[in-house]
Short mmCIF file of C-alpha atoms in Angstrom, two decimals:
data_model
loop_
_atom_site.label_atom_id
_atom_site.label_comp_id
_atom_site.label_asym_id
_atom_site.label_seq_id
_atom_site.Cartn_x
_atom_site.Cartn_y
_atom_site.Cartn_z
CA MET O 1493 27.83 -13.91 -49.05
CA MET O 1494 30.22 -13.79 -46.05
CA LEU O 1495 29.47 -10.09 -45.58
CA ARG O 1496 25.70 -10.74 -45.59
CA SER O 1497 26.07 -13.57 -43.05
CA SER O 1498 28.22 -11.44 -40.77
CA ALA O 1499 25.77 -8.57 -40.97
CA PHE O 1500 22.88 -10.91 -40.18
CA PHE O 1501 24.53 -12.37 -37.08
CA LEU O 1502 25.57 -8.90 -35.92
CA LEU O 1503 21.97 -7.69 -36.23
CA LEU O 1504 20.74 -10.79 -34.39
CA PHE O 1505 23.21 -10.15 -31.55
CA VAL O 1506 22.17 -6.50 -31.21
CA CYS O 1507 18.48 -7.43 -31.13
CA ALA O 1508 19.06 -10.16 -28.54
CA THR O 1509 21.08 -7.77 -26.37
CA ALA O 1510 18.41 -5.08 -26.59
CA PHE O 1511 15.68 -7.60 -25.74
CA SER O 1512 17.56 -8.89 -22.70
CA GLN O 1513 18.03 -5.35 -21.40
CA THR O 1514 14.39 -4.31 -21.86
CA SER O 1515 13.08 -7.57 -20.42
CA ASP O 1516 14.80 -6.77 -17.12
CA LEU O 1517 12.75 -3.59 -16.75
CA PRO O 1518 9.56 -3.89 -14.63
CA ASN O 1519 6.40 -4.03 -16.69
CA PRO O 1520 3.88 -1.60 -15.12
CA ASN O 1521 1.02 -3.58 -16.68
CA ILE O 1522 1.88 -6.83 -14.88
CA PRO O 1523 0.79 -6.88 -11.21
CA LYS O 1524 3.15 -8.02 -8.49
CA SER O 1525 2.22 -9.85 -5.32
CA PHE O 1526 3.37 -10.12 -1.72
CA HIS O 1527 2.30 -12.95 0.58
CA ASP O 1528 2.18 -12.52 4.34
CA SER O 1529 2.54 -16.15 5.40
CA ALA O 1530 2.02 -15.33 9.10
CA LEU O 1531 -1.52 -14.08 8.41
CA SER O 1532 -2.25 -15.99 5.19
CA VAL O 1533 -2.96 -12.75 3.33
CA THR O 1534 -1.76 -11.98 -0.20
CA TYR O 1535 -1.51 -8.45 -1.56
CA PHE O 1536 -1.48 -7.54 -5.27
CA TYR O 1537 -0.11 -4.20 -6.47
CA PRO O 1538 0.81 -2.47 -9.78
CA GLY O 1539 4.05 -3.55 -11.43
CA ARG O 1540 5.31 0.03 -11.58
CA PHE O 1541 6.20 -0.19 -7.86
CA THR O 1542 9.58 -1.54 -6.78
CA PRO O 1543 9.63 -3.18 -3.33
CA ASP O 1544 12.34 -2.51 -0.78
CA PRO O 1545 13.66 -5.92 0.40
CA GLU O 1546 14.76 -4.47 3.74
CA SER O 1547 11.20 -3.43 4.57
CA ILE O 1548 10.00 -7.03 4.81
CA ALA O 1549 11.85 -7.81 8.04
CA PRO O 1550 10.21 -6.22 11.15
CA LYS O 1551 12.50 -3.78 12.94
CA PRO O 1552 12.45 -2.65 16.58
CA GLY O 1553 11.80 0.94 17.54
CA THR O 1554 14.60 3.43 17.94
CA ASP O 1555 14.68 2.80 21.69
CA GLY O 1556 14.93 -0.96 21.21
CA ALA O 1557 11.25 -1.55 22.02
CA PRO O 1558 9.03 -3.36 19.51
CA LYS O 1559 6.92 -1.21 17.22
CA CYS O 1560 3.16 -1.23 17.69
CA ALA O 1561 2.72 -1.29 13.90
CA HIS O 1562 4.93 -3.69 11.96
CA SER O 1563 5.74 -2.65 8.38
CA THR O 1564 5.58 -5.70 6.13
CA LEU O 1565 6.30 -4.11 2.75
CA PHE O 1566 7.40 -0.75 1.39
CA ALA O 1567 7.53 0.00 -2.35
CA ASN O 1568 7.87 3.09 -4.49
CA SER O 1569 7.51 4.25 -8.07
CA VAL O 1570 9.79 7.03 -9.30
CA THR O 1571 9.51 8.33 -12.85
CA PRO O 1572 10.42 11.65 -14.50
CA VAL O 1573 6.81 12.83 -14.07
CA ASP O 1574 5.65 11.37 -10.75
CA THR O 1575 6.65 9.83 -7.44
CA SER O 1576 4.40 7.48 -5.49
CA SER O 1577 4.89 4.99 -2.68
CA PHE O 1578 2.96 2.67 -0.41
CA VAL O 1579 3.47 0.83 2.86
CA LEU O 1580 1.71 -2.28 4.16
CA SER O 1581 1.67 -2.68 7.94
CA THR O 1582 0.11 -4.85 10.63
CA ILE O 1583 -1.07 -3.87 14.10
CA ASP O 1584 -1.31 -6.78 16.53
CA ASN O 1585 -1.49 -7.26 20.30
CA THR O 1586 2.10 -6.12 20.78
CA CYS O 1587 0.46 -2.92 22.00
CA PRO O 1588 -3.06 -3.88 23.18
CA ASN O 1589 -4.23 -0.28 23.58
CA VAL O 1590 -3.13 0.63 20.05
CA LEU O 1591 -4.85 -2.46 18.65
CA ARG O 1592 -8.03 -1.59 20.55
CA GLY O 1593 -8.02 1.91 19.06
CA ALA O 1594 -7.24 0.61 15.57
CA THR O 1595 -10.34 -1.60 15.58
CA LEU O 1596 -12.44 1.60 15.58
CA LEU O 1597 -11.03 2.19 12.08
CA GLY O 1598 -12.36 5.66 11.12
CA PRO O 1599 -11.17 7.76 14.10
CA PHE O 1600 -7.89 5.84 14.32
CA ILE O 1601 -7.10 6.23 10.60
CA ARG O 1602 -7.91 9.95 10.66
CA GLU O 1603 -5.63 10.57 13.63
CA GLN O 1604 -2.80 8.51 12.17
CA ILE O 1605 -2.77 10.06 8.69
CA LEU O 1606 -2.69 13.58 10.15
CA ARG O 1607 0.13 12.61 12.50
CA GLN O 1608 2.14 11.10 9.66
CA LEU O 1609 1.74 14.15 7.40
CA LYS O 1610 2.54 16.74 10.07
CA GLN O 1611 6.23 16.09 9.53
CA TYR O 1612 5.83 17.94 6.20
CA GLY O 1613 3.57 20.81 7.27
CA GLU O 1614 -0.07 21.46 8.12
CA PRO O 1615 -2.17 18.64 6.62
CA THR O 1616 -5.81 18.81 5.64
CA VAL O 1617 -8.30 15.94 5.54
CA THR O 1618 -9.85 15.98 2.06
CA GLN O 1619 -12.17 13.02 2.63
CA GLU O 1620 -13.41 12.04 6.06
CA PRO O 1621 -13.49 8.34 7.08
CA THR O 1622 -15.48 6.27 4.60
CA HIS O 1623 -16.45 2.77 5.70
CA TYR O 1624 -16.78 -0.28 3.45
CA ASN O 1625 -15.95 -4.01 3.42
CA ILE O 1626 -13.20 -6.12 1.89
CA ASP O 1627 -14.41 -9.71 1.51
CA GLY O 1628 -16.62 -9.26 4.57
CA HIS O 1629 -13.89 -7.61 6.64
CA PRO O 1630 -14.82 -4.09 7.88
CA ALA O 1631 -12.54 -1.41 6.42
CA ALA O 1632 -12.27 2.37 6.20
CA ILE O 1633 -10.24 4.95 4.29
CA VAL O 1634 -9.24 8.61 4.81
CA LEU O 1635 -7.71 11.01 2.25
CA ALA O 1636 -5.53 13.97 3.19
CA SER O 1637 -3.00 16.35 1.66
CA VAL O 1638 -0.21 18.65 2.83
CA PRO O 1639 1.68 21.42 0.96
CA MET O 1640 5.41 20.78 0.95
CA PRO O 1641 7.70 23.53 2.27
CA GLU O 1642 8.87 25.82 -0.52
CA THR O 1643 12.59 26.02 -1.17
CA LYS O 1644 14.48 28.39 -3.42
CA GLY O 1645 14.52 27.31 -7.03
CA THR O 1646 11.89 24.57 -6.66
CA ILE O 1647 8.27 24.39 -7.76
CA PRO O 1648 5.74 24.24 -4.87
CA THR O 1649 4.35 20.74 -4.51
CA THR O 1650 1.67 18.99 -2.50
CA THR O 1651 1.75 15.48 -1.06
CA TYR O 1652 -1.52 13.57 -1.42
CA ALA O 1653 -2.07 10.64 0.91
CA ALA O 1654 -4.57 7.87 1.56
CA LYS O 1655 -4.70 5.52 4.52
CA ALA O 1656 -6.95 2.47 4.67
CA CYS O 1657 -7.22 -0.15 7.40
CA VAL O 1658 -9.14 -3.42 7.54
CA LEU O 1659 -9.89 -5.81 10.38
CA GLY O 1660 -7.94 -9.05 10.10
CA ASN O 1661 -10.92 -11.18 11.07
CA ILE O 1662 -14.63 -10.84 10.40
CA PRO O 1663 -16.53 -9.94 13.61
CA VAL O 1664 -18.97 -12.67 14.61
CA LYS O 1665 -21.95 -11.71 16.75
CA PRO O 1666 -22.40 -14.05 19.73
CA LYS O 1667 -25.56 -16.15 19.65
CA LYS O 1668 -26.17 -15.38 23.31
CA LYS O 1669 -25.33 -12.30 25.33
CA SER O 1670 -23.37 -14.50 27.69
CA ASP O 1671 -21.19 -15.87 24.88
CA PRO O 1672 -17.73 -14.26 24.65
CA VAL O 1673 -17.06 -11.91 21.74
CA GLU O 1674 -14.17 -12.97 19.54
CA PRO O 1675 -11.50 -10.26 19.83
CA THR O 1676 -9.86 -8.70 16.79
CA ARG O 1677 -6.38 -10.21 16.61
CA HIS O 1678 -4.84 -7.78 14.13
CA VAL O 1679 -5.60 -4.81 11.88
CA LEU O 1680 -4.02 -4.46 8.44
CA CYS O 1681 -3.21 -0.97 7.15
CA PHE O 1682 -2.27 0.44 3.75
CA ASP O 1683 -0.62 3.86 3.34
CA PHE O 1684 -0.33 5.49 -0.07
CA THR O 1685 1.34 8.81 -0.97
CA THR O 1686 1.82 10.58 -4.29
CA LEU O 1687 2.78 14.01 -5.60
CA HIS O 1688 -0.05 14.03 -8.15
CA LYS O 1689 -3.71 14.00 -7.15
CA ASP O 1690 -4.65 12.26 -10.41
CA LEU O 1691 -2.65 9.22 -9.29
CA TYR O 1692 -5.26 8.42 -6.64
CA THR O 1693 -6.60 6.21 -9.43
CA LEU O 1694 -3.68 3.84 -8.73
CA LEU O 1695 -5.48 2.87 -5.53
CA PHE O 1696 -8.01 0.93 -7.58
CA ALA O 1697 -5.27 -1.41 -8.85
CA PHE O 1698 -4.49 -2.77 -5.37
CA SER O 1699 -6.22 -5.90 -4.11
CA MET O 1700 -5.87 -8.41 -1.31
CA GLN O 1701 -6.76 -12.05 -0.76
CA PHE O 1702 -7.68 -13.60 2.57
CA ASP O 1703 -6.68 -17.28 2.73
CA SER O 1704 -7.97 -18.95 -0.45
CA ASP O 1705 -10.86 -16.55 -1.08
CA PRO O 1706 -10.96 -14.63 -4.37
CA PRO O 1707 -8.93 -11.37 -4.38
CA GLN O 1708 -10.93 -8.24 -3.58
CA PRO O 1709 -10.13 -4.54 -4.25
CA MET O 1710 -8.42 -2.87 -1.32
CA VAL O 1711 -10.02 0.41 -2.33
CA PRO O 1712 -13.20 0.09 -4.44
CA GLY O 1713 -13.79 2.96 -6.83
CA SER O 1714 -17.10 3.77 -5.12
CA VAL O 1715 -15.43 4.91 -1.87
CA ILE O 1716 -13.32 7.70 -3.41
CA ARG O 1717 -15.29 10.90 -3.80
#
């Protein structure tokens, strides 16, 4: 009887230990969230991504000057079969000219995604700017890819990227021509990169919530061709 009791408690201990270890692992099926209290915007993203705590605090540029685009969250997902990452950023009136260009959405996003990918090689736009709305806020997305430089002993790879931006406030048309037009105070951008084209489907799992409105997809399935 003592042997049976000892064996039972040993089995119970092993199971409890195994459960505690597996419960610490992120569950890719449970979404995570990030709240930008300054703008009252909440982002929801797949649980497979692990956020970098250091990315939350805005950092100055390398020359000590403030950045025109402030990164608010960086997260990545690294598994034996794929690597993906995303960055959330905000463009405000720190650089008025940059903000003015960002409000155009399509041309700005296209220029930025090509500039970001040029550090790896010669990028190609695979989907030109596509415009849509997120909870009434004008938005646009661009897809691009770039072949990674080949090195000895490695398999050639390609980086696939998507960049989407959305206006922080809904444009309101003035009732009279003499009425002032409300300026756009900030533009929110979302950068996504992956080494597998099939993982573009992860974009559909991201959503955002303005104030207390219901969450809306950041990238509706209808805008990816």
